[in-house]
GROMACS .gro file of C-alpha atoms in nm:
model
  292
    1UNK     CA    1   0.842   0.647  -0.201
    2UNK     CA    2   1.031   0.925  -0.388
    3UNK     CA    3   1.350   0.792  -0.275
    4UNK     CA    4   1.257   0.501  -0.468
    5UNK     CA    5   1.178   0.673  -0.754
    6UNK     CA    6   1.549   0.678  -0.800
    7UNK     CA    7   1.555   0.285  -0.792
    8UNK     CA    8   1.634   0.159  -1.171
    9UNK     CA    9   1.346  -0.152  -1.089
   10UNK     CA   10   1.046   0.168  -1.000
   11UNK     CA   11   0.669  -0.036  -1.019
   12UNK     CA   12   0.592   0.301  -1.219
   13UNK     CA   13   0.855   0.230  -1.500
   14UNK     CA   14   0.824   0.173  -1.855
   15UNK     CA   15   0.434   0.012  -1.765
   16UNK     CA   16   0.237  -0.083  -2.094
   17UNK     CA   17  -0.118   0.103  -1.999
   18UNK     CA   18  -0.270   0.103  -2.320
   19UNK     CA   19  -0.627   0.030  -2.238
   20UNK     CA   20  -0.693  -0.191  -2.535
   21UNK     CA   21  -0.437  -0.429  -2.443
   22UNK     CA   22  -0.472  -0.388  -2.036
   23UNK     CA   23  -0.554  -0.709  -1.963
   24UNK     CA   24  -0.363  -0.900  -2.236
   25UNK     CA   25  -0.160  -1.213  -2.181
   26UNK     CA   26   0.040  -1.052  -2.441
   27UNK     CA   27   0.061  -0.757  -2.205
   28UNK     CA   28   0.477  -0.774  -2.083
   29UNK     CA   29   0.324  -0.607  -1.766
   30UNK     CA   30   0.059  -0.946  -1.720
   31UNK     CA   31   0.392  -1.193  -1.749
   32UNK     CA   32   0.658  -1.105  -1.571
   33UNK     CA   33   0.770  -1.058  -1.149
   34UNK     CA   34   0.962  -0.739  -1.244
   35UNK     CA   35   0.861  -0.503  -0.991
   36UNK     CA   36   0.896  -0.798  -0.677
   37UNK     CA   37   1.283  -0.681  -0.555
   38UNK     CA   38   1.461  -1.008  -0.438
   39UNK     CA   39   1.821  -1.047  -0.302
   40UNK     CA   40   1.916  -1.155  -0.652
   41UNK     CA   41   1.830  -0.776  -0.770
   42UNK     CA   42   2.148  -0.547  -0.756
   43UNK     CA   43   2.144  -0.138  -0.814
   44UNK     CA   44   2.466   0.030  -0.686
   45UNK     CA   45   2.438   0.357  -0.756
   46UNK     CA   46   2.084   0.363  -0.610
   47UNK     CA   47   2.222   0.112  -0.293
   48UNK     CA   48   2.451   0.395  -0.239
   49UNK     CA   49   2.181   0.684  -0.254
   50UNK     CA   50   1.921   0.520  -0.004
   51UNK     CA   51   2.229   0.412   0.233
   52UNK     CA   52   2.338   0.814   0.250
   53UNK     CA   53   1.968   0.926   0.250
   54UNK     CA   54   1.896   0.705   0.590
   55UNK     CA   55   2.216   0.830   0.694
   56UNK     CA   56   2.155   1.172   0.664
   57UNK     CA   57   1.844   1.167   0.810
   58UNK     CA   58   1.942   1.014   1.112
   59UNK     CA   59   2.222   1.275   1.121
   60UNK     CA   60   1.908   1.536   1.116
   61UNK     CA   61   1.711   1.398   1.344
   62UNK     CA   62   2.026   1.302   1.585
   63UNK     CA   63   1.918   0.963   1.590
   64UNK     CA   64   2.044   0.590   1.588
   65UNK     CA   65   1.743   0.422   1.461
   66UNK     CA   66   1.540   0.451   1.150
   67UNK     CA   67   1.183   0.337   1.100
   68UNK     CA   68   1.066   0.300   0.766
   69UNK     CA   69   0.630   0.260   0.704
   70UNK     CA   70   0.603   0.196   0.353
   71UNK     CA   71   0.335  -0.088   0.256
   72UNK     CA   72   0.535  -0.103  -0.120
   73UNK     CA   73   0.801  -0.221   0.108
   74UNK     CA   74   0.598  -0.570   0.097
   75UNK     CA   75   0.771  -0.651  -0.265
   76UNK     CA   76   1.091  -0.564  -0.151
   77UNK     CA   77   1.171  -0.753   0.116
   78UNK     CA   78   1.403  -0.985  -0.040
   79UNK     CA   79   1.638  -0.662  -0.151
   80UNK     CA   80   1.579  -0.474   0.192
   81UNK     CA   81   1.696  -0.819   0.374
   82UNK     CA   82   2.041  -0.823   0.158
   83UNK     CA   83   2.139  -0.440   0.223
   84UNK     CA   84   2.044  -0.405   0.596
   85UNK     CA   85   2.104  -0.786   0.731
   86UNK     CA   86   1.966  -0.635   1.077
   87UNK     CA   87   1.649  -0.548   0.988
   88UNK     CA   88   1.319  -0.578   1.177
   89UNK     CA   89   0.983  -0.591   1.023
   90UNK     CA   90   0.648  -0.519   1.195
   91UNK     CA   91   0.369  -0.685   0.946
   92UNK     CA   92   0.105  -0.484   1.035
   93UNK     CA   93  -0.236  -0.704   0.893
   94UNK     CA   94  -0.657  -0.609   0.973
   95UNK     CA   95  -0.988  -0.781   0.876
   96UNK     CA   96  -0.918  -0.791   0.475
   97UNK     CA   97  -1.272  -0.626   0.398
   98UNK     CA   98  -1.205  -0.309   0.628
   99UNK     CA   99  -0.870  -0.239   0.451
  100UNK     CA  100  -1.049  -0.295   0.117
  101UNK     CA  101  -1.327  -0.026   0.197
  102UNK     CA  102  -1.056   0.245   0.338
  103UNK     CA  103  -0.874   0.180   0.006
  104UNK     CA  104  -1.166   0.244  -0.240
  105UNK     CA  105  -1.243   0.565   0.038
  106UNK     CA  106  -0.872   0.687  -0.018
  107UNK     CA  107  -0.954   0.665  -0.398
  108UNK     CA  108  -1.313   0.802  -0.391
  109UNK     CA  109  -1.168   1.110  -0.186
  110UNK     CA  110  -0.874   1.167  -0.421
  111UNK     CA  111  -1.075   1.140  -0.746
  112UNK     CA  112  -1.309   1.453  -0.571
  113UNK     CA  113  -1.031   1.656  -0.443
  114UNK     CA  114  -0.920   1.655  -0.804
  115UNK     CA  115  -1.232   1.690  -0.974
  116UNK     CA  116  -1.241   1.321  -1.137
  117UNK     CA  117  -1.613   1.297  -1.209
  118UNK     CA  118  -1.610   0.984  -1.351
  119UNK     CA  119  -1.320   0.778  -1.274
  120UNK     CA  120  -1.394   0.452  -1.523
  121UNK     CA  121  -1.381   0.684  -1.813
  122UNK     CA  122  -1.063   0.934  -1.704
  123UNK     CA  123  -0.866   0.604  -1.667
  124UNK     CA  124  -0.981   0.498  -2.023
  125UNK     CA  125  -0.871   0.818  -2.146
  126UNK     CA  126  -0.560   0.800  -1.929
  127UNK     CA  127  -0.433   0.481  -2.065
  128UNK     CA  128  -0.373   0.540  -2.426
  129UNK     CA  129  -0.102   0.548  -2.703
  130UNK     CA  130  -0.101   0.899  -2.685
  131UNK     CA  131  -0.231   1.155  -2.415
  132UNK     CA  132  -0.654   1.276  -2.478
  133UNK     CA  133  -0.679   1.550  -2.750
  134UNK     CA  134  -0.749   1.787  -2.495
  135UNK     CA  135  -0.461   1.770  -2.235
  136UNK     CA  136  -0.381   2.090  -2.348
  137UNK     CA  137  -0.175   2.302  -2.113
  138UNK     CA  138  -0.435   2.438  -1.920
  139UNK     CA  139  -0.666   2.219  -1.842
  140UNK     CA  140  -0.656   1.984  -1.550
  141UNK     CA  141  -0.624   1.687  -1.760
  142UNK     CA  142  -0.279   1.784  -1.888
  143UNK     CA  143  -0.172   1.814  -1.514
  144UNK     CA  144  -0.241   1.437  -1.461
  145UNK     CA  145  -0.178   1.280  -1.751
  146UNK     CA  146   0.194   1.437  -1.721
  147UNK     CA  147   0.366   1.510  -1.412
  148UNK     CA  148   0.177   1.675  -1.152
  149UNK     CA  149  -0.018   1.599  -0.927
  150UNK     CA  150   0.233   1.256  -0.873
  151UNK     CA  151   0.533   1.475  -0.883
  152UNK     CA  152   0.405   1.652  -0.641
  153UNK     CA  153   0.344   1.377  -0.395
  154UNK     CA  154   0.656   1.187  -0.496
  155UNK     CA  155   0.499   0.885  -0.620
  156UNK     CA  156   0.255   0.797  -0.878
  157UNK     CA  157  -0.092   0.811  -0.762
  158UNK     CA  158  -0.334   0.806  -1.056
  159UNK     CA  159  -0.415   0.646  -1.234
  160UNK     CA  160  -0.376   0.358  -0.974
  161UNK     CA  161  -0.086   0.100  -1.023
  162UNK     CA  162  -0.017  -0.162  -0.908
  163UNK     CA  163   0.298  -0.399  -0.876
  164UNK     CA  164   0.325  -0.649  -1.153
  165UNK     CA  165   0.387  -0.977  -1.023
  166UNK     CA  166   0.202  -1.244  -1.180
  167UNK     CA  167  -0.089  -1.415  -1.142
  168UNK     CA  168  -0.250  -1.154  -0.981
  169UNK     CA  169  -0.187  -0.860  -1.160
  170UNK     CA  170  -0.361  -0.922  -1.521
  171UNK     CA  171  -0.638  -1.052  -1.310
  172UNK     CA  172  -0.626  -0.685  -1.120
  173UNK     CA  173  -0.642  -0.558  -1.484
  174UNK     CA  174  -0.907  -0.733  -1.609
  175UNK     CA  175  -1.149  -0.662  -1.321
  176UNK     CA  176  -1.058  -0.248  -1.411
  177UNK     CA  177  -1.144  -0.254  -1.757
  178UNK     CA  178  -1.474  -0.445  -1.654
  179UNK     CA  179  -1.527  -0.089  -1.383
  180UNK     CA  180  -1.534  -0.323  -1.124
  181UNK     CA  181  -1.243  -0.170  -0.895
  182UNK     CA  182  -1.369  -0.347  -0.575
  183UNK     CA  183  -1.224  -0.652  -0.698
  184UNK     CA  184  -0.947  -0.497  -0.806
  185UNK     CA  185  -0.852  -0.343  -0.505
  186UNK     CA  186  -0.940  -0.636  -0.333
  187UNK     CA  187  -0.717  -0.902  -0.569
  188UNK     CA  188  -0.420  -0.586  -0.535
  189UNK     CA  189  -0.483  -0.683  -0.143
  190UNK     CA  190  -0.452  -1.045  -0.190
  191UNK     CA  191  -0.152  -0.988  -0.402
  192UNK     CA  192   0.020  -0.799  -0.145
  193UNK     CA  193  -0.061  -1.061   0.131
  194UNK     CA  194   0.119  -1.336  -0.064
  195UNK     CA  195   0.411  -1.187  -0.180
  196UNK     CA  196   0.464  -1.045   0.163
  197UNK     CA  197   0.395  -1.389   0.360
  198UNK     CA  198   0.614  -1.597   0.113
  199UNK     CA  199   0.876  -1.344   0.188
  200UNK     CA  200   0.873  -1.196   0.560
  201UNK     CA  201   1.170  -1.408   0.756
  202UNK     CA  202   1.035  -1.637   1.033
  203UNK     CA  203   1.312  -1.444   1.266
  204UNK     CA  204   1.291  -1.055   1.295
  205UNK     CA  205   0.916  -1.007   1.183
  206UNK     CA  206   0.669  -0.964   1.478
  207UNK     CA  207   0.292  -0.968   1.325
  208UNK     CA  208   0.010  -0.738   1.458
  209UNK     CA  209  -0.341  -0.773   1.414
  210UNK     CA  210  -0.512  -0.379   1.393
  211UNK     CA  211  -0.831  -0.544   1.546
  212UNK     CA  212  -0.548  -0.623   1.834
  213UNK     CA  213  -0.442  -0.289   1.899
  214UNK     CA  214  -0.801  -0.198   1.977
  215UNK     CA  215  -0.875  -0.422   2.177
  216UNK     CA  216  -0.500  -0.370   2.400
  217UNK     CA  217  -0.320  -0.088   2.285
  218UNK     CA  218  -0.107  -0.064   2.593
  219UNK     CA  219  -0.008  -0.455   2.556
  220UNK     CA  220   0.055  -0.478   2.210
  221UNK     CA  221   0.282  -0.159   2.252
  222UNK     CA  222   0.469  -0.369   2.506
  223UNK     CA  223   0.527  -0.638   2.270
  224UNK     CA  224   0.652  -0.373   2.017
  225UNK     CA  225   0.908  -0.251   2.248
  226UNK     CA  226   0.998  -0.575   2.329
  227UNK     CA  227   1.086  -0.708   1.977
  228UNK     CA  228   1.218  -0.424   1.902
  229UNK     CA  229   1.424  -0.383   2.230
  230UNK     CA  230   1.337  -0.038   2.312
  231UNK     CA  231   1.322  -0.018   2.714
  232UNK     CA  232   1.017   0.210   2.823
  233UNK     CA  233   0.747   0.246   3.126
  234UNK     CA  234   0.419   0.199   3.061
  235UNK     CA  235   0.413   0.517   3.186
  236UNK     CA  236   0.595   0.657   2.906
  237UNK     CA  237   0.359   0.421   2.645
  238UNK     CA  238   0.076   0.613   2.807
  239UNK     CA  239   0.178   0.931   2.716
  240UNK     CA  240   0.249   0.856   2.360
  241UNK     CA  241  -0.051   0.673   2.316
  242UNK     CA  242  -0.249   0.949   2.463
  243UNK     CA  243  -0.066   1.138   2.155
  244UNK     CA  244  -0.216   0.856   1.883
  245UNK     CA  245  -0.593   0.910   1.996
  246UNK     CA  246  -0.552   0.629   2.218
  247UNK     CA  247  -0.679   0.817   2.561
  248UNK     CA  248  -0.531   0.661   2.905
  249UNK     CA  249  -0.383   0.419   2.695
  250UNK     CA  250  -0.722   0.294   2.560
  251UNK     CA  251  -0.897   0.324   2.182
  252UNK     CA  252  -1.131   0.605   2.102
  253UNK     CA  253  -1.457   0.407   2.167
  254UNK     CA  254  -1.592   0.570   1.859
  255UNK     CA  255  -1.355   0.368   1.647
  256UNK     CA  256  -1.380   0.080   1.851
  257UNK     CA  257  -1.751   0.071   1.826
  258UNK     CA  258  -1.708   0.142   1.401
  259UNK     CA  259  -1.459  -0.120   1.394
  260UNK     CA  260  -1.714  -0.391   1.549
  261UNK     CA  261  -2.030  -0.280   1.327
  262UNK     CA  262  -1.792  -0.356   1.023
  263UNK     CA  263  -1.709  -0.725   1.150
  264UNK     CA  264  -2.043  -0.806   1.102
  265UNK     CA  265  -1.993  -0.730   0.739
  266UNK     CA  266  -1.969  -0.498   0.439
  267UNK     CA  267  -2.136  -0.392   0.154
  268UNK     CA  268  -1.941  -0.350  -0.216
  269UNK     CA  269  -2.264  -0.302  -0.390
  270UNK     CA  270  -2.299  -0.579  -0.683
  271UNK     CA  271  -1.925  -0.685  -0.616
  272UNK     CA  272  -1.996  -0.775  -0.273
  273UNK     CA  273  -2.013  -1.150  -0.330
  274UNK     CA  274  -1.708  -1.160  -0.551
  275UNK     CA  275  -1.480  -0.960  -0.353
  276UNK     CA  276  -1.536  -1.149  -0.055
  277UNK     CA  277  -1.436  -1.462  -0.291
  278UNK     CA  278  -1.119  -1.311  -0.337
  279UNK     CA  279  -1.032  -1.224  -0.001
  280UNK     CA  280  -1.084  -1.549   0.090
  281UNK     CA  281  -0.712  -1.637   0.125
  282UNK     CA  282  -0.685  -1.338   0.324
  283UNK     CA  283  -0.944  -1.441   0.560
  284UNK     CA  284  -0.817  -1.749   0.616
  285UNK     CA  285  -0.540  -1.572   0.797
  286UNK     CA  286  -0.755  -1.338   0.958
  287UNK     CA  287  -0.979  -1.594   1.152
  288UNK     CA  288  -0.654  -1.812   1.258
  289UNK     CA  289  -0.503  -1.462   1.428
  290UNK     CA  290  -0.420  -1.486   1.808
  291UNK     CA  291  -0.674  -1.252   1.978
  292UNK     CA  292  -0.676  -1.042   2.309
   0.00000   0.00000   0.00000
């Protein structure tokens, strides 16, 4: 994502994040597609950059081939179709309700390895006209509120963003300044599975199901390799998968086994009904999958 940075149409870009206003119709961030990238959009100088960044990592890496995991890559595809007319995309999709409760882990884990206490009221304080009286120098809250820790990382982290294509974002907005980020999260999900859907080609996408891989690890590696037409043994799949915690080519039954108790269903506290009202289009999708 820090290559991106570079991109003149960034999702982190002039945003309007006073809190007052958040969830505004009136809010240019709440009205607008600007941060979905279709063929229409058109950046030279930054066309140029990524084009002789791929290349010279492939020149690094002596390599012909470059694989690019990005999920941001969802709102792009339009503008990643026009400069690389070759391109193959692996939609990687799981049971809606796991991804939602790995999400609000990732943010519960970085909000304590940065000592957010309370993250409803740091992202009040964080979304102002001007910066909190005390982001002096040296305190952590002047690290955050200017450029590290995101700097750091190469992509803005926190407060949480997401990309502003409409309807769903002033509805993600709304549900934050309400401190209920479990619907949030989960409409950001639902926003992500639309725009990518409505804009994955019907040729050069294969689909994978995580719930899939678990099951047949070995077999949906073959299909990989196949779309992607990389020739290799299933020896050779062995021995990377053996690499990816996937012993003799099978899951780590300790995941497997987590992965089944969550089927039967999760808790989001008082949210729980809601959420699952919003993932509801996502669902949809996830009980038509093809299964092993």
């Amino acid at each position: 994502e820090a290559v991106w940075l570079q991109c003149g149409s960034h999702y982190s870009r002039q945003r309007h994040f006073e809190w007052q206003t958040l969830d505004s119709g009136k809010n240019p961030d709440n009205c607008s597609d600007i941060d979905l990238l279709t063929a229409a959009y058109s950046d030279a100088h930054f066309e140029a950059y990524l084009k002789r960044s791929i290349q010279m990592l492939l020149l690094h890496r002596q390599c012909t081939r470059f694989i690019w995991k990005n999920p941001m890559h969802g709102f792009r595809i339009g503008f990643i179709r026009k400069m690389f007319p070759d391109a193959q995309f692996v939609f990687i999709a799981r049971n809606p309700a796991k991804v939602l409760r790995s999400q609000l882990e990732f943010e519960r884990c970085y909000c304590k390895a940065h000592f957010i206490e309370d993250a409803q009221q740091w992202r009040r304080d964080n979304m102002r006209p001007r910066p909190p009286y005390y982001n002096t120098r040296r305190s952590w809250y002047y690290l955050f509120h200017g450029q590290l820790p995101n700097d750091m990382y190469g992509h803005q982290l926190w407060p949480r963003v997401w990309p502003r294509v409409q309807p769903e974002h002033q509805l993600i907005q709304r549900y934050l300044k309400q401190d209920k980020v479990a619907c949030a999260t989960a409409m950001g999900i639902v926003q992500h599975d639309r725009i990518v859907r409505q804009t994955l080609p019907r040729d050069n996408t294969l689909r994978v199901w995580h719930e899939n891989v678990l099951r047949a690890p070995l077999q949906v590696l073959r299909e990989i390799h196949a779309f992607l037409r990389l020739n290799a043994t299933d020896e050779q799949r062995v021995q990377w998968l053996n690499r990816e915690d996937f012993k003799d080519g099978q899951a780590n039954p300790v995941r497997v086994q987590q992965s089944s108790e969550w089927e039967k269903g999760l808790s989001f506290g008082d949210e729980t009904d809601e959420v699952y009202d919003i993932l509801r289009p996502c669902f949809k999708h996830y009980e038509g999958r093809p299964t092993y």
